[in-house]
Coordinates of C-alpha atoms and ligand atoms in Angstrom, one line a residue:
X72 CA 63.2 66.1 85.2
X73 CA 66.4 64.7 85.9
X74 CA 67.0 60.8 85.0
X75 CA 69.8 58.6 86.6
X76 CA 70.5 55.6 84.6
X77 CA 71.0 52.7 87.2
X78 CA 71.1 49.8 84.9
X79 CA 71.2 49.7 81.0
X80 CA 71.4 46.1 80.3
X81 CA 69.6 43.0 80.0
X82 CA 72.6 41.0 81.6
X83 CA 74.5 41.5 84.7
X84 CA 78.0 41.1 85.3
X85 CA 80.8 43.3 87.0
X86 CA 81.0 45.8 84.7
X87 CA 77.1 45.6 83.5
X88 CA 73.3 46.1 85.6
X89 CA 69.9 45.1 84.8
X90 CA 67.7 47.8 83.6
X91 CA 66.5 50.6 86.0
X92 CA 66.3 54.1 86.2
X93 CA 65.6 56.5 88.3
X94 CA 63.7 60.1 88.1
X95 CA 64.4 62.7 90.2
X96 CA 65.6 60.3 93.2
X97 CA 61.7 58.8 94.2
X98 CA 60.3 57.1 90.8
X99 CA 61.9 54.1 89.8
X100 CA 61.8 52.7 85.9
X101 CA 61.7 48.8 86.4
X102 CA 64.2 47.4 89.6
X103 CA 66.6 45.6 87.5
X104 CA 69.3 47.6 89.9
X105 CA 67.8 49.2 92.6
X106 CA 70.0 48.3 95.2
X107 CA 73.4 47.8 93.6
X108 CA 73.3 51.0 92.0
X109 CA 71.7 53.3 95.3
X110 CA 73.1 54.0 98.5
X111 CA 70.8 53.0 101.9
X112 CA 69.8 56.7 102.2
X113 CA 68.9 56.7 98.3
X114 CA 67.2 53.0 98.5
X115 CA 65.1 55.1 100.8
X116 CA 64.4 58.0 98.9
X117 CA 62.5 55.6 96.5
X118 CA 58.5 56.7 97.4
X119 CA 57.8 54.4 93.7
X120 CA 58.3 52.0 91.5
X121 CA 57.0 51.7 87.5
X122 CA 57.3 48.4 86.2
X123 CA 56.9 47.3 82.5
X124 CA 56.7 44.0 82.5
X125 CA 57.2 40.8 85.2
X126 CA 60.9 39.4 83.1
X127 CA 63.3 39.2 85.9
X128 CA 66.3 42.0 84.9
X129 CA 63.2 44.4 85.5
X130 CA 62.2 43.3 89.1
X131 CA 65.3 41.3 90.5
X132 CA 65.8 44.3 93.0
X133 CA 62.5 44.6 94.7
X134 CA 63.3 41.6 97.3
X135 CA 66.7 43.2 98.4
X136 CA 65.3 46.5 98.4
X137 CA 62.0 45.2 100.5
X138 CA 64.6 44.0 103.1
X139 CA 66.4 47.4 103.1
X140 CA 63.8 49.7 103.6
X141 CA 61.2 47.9 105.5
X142 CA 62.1 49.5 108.9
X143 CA 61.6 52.8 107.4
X144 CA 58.1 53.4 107.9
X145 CA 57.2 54.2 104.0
X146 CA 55.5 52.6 102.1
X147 CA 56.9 52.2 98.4
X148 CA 53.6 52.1 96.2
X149 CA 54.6 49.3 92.8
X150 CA 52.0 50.3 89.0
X151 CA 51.9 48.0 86.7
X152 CA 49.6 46.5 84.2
X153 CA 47.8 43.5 86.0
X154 CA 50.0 40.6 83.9
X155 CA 53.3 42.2 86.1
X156 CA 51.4 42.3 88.9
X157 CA 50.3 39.2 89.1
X158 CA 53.2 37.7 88.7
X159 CA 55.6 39.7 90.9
X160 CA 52.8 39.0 93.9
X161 CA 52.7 35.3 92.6
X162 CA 56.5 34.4 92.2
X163 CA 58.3 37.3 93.9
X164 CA 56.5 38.6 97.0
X165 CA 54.6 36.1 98.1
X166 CA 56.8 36.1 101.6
X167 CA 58.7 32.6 101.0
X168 CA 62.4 33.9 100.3
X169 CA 62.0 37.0 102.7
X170 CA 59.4 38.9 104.9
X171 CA 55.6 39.5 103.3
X172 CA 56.3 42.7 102.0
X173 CA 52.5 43.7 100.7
X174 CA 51.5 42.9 104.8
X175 CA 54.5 43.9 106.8
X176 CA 55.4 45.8 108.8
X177 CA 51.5 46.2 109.1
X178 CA 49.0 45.5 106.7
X179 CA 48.0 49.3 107.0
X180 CA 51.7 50.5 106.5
X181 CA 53.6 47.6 104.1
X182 CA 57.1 47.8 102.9
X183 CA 55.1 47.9 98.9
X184 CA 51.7 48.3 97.8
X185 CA 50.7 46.9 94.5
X186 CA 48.5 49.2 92.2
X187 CA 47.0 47.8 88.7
X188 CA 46.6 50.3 86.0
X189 CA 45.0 49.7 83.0
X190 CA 46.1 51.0 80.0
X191 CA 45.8 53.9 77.9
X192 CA 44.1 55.8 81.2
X193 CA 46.6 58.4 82.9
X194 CA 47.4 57.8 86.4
X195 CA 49.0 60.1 88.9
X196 CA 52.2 58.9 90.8
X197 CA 53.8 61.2 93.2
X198 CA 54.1 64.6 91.5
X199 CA 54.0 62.8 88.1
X200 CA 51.4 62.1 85.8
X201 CA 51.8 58.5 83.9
X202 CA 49.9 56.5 81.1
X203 CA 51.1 52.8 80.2
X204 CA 50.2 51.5 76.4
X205 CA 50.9 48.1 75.7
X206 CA 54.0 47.2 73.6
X207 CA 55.3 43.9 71.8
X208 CA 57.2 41.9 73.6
X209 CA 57.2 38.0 74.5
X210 CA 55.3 38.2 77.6
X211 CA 52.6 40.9 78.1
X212 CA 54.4 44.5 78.7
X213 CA 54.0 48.0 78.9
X214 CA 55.5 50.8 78.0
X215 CA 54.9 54.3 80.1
X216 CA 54.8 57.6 79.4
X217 CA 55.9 60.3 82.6
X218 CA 55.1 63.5 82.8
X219 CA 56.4 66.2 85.1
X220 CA 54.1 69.0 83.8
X221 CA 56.8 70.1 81.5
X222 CA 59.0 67.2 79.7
X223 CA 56.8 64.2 78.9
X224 CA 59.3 61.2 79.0
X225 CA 58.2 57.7 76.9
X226 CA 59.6 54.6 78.3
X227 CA 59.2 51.4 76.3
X228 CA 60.6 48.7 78.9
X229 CA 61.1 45.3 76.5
X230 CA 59.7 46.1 72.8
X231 CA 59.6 44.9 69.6
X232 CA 58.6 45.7 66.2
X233 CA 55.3 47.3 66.4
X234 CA 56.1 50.2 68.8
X235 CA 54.6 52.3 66.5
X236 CA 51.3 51.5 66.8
X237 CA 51.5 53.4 70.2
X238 CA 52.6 56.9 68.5
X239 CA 49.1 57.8 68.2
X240 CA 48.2 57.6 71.7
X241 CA 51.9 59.1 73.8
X242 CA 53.7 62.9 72.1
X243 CA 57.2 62.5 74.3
X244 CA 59.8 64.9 73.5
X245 CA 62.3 62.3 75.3
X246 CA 62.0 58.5 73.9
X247 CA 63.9 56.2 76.3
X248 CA 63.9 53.0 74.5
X249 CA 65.4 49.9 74.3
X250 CA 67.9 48.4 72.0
X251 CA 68.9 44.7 72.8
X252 CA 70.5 43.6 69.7
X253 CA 72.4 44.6 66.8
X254 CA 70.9 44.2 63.0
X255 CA 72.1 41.0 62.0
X256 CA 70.5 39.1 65.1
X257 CA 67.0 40.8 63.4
X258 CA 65.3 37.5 63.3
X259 CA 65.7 36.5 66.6
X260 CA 64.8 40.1 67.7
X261 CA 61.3 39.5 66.0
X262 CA 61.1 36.2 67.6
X263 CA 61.9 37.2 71.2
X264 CA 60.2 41.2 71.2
X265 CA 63.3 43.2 70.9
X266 CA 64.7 46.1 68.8
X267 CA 68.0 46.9 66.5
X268 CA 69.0 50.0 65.6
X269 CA 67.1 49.1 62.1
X270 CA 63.7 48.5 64.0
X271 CA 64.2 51.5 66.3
X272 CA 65.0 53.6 63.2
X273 CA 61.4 52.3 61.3
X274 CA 60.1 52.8 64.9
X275 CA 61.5 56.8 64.9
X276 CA 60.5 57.5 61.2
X277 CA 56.5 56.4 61.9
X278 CA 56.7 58.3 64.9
X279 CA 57.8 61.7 62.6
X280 CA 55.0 60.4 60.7
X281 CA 53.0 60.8 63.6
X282 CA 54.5 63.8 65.6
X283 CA 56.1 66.1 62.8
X284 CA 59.7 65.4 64.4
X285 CA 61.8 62.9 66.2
X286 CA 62.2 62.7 69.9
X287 CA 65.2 63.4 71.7
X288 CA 66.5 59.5 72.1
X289 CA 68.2 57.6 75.1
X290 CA 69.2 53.9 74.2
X291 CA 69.1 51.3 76.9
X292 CA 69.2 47.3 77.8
X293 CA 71.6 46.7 75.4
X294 CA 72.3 42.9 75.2
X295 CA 76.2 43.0 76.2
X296 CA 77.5 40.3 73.1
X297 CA 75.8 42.7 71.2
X298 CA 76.9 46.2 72.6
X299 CA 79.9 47.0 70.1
X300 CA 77.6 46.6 67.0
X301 CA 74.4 48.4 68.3
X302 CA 76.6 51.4 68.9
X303 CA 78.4 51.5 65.4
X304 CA 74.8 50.6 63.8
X305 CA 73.2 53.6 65.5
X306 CA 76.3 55.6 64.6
X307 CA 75.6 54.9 60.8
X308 CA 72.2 55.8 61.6
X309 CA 73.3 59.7 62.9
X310 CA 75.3 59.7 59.6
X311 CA 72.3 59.0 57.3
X312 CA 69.2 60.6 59.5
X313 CA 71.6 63.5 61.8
X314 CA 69.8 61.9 64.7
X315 CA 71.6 62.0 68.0
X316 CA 71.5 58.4 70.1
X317 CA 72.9 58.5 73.8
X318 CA 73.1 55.1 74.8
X319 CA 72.8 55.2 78.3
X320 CA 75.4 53.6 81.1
X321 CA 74.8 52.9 84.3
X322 CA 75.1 55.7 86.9
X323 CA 74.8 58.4 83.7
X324 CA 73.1 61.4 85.4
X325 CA 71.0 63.0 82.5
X326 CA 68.8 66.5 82.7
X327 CA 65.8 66.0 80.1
Ligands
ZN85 ZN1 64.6 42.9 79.7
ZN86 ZN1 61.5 41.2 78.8

């Protein structure tokens, strides 16, 4: 499985991109970057789209990217729990800023088609198979696990403390989680449904509870004020647990 960070933040500027990644080239995590980060051919190369929850860094992309591949004669199927879906069909694609994409071209062949999953019941996407389990957060939001047959890949979209309750039900050998802000803005974190390297690392030791061992971990949607301490924290963190943390950039290719 081969992942291509397109966005690891929460905030976008010139030198940062909302969250979004991409597996091998046709499954899109979230479309916080879809078409900043992608050439035309790449935009479409993109057969579907997970998304974890309806906040806008983790759909911005889907209007632009409606408009770009609409002439292309695929369709781009969306999953999502029904709370994302609802909302994205509601406030995002309900044909006012740009073309209806759920209808046109044709209602048999539409730029996107939406598809509800509930959780805790594996799906199949493209090649892939995929289970969402609901996470903390501030507005209703899952996380997802991927599988490819071989790697199983967990991707917790916007959590907060309480992660761990999910350890039971996903056994990823990759966790690609967030990390939004450092340990001193703990508080808020709790307030809003976000992590700090102290939660994630409470997060990782229930899920050795759990699973006898810690995941490989990828870091992502890093609040940017925030960016310089949530890397030395999870430094101190390899130091005292000999855990390895990537935290992911934007256009990092990465073979799990
Ligand atoms: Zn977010
Ligand atoms: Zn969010």
């Amino acid at each position: 499985m081969e992942l291509r960070v397109l966005g690891a933040h929460n905030l976008e500027s010139k030198d940062t991109r909302m969250e979004c990644h991409l597996i091998d080239g046709v499954l899109a995590l979230d479309a916080g970057s879809l078409t900043r980060s992608l050439s035309f051919e790449e935009q479409r190369g993109i057969r579907a789209i997970i998304l974890s929850h309806r906040h806008y860094d983790h759909v911005k992309d889907l209007l632009p990217l409606g408009i770009a591949v609409r002439d292309s004669g695929t369709t781009v199927d969306i999953y999502g729990i029904e709370d994302t879906l609802n909302s994205v069909r509601e406030r995002l694609l309900d044909g006012l800023l740009f073309p209806d994409f759920l209808k046109s071209p044709s209602p048999e062949n539409p730029t996107f088609r939406l598809h509800t999953v509930e959780v805790y019941k594996e799906f199949k996407v493209l090649d892939y198979t995929a289970m969402a389990v609901p996470v903390p957060h501030s507005v209703p939001a899952a996380g997802f696990q991927i599988s490819d047959g071989t790697v199983r890949l967990f991707y917790t979209g916007d959590t907060g403390r309480g992660l761990s309750e999910q350890w039971k039900h996903v056994s990823p050998h990759v966790l690609l989680t967030e990390v939004t802000f450092g340990n001193e803005h703990e508080s808020h974190a709790d307030l809003v449904g976000h992590l700090t390297p102290k939660l994630l690392h409470e997060c990782l030791e229930s899920f050795k509870e759990v699973h006898g061992s810690y995941p490989r971990v990828l870091v992502s949607h890093v609040n940017p004020p925030w960016e310089e301490a949530v890397r030395s924290e999870l430094e101190e963190l390899t130091q005292k647990t000999g855990l390895e943390f990537l935290v992911t950039e934007a256009d990092m290719v990465i073979t799990l």
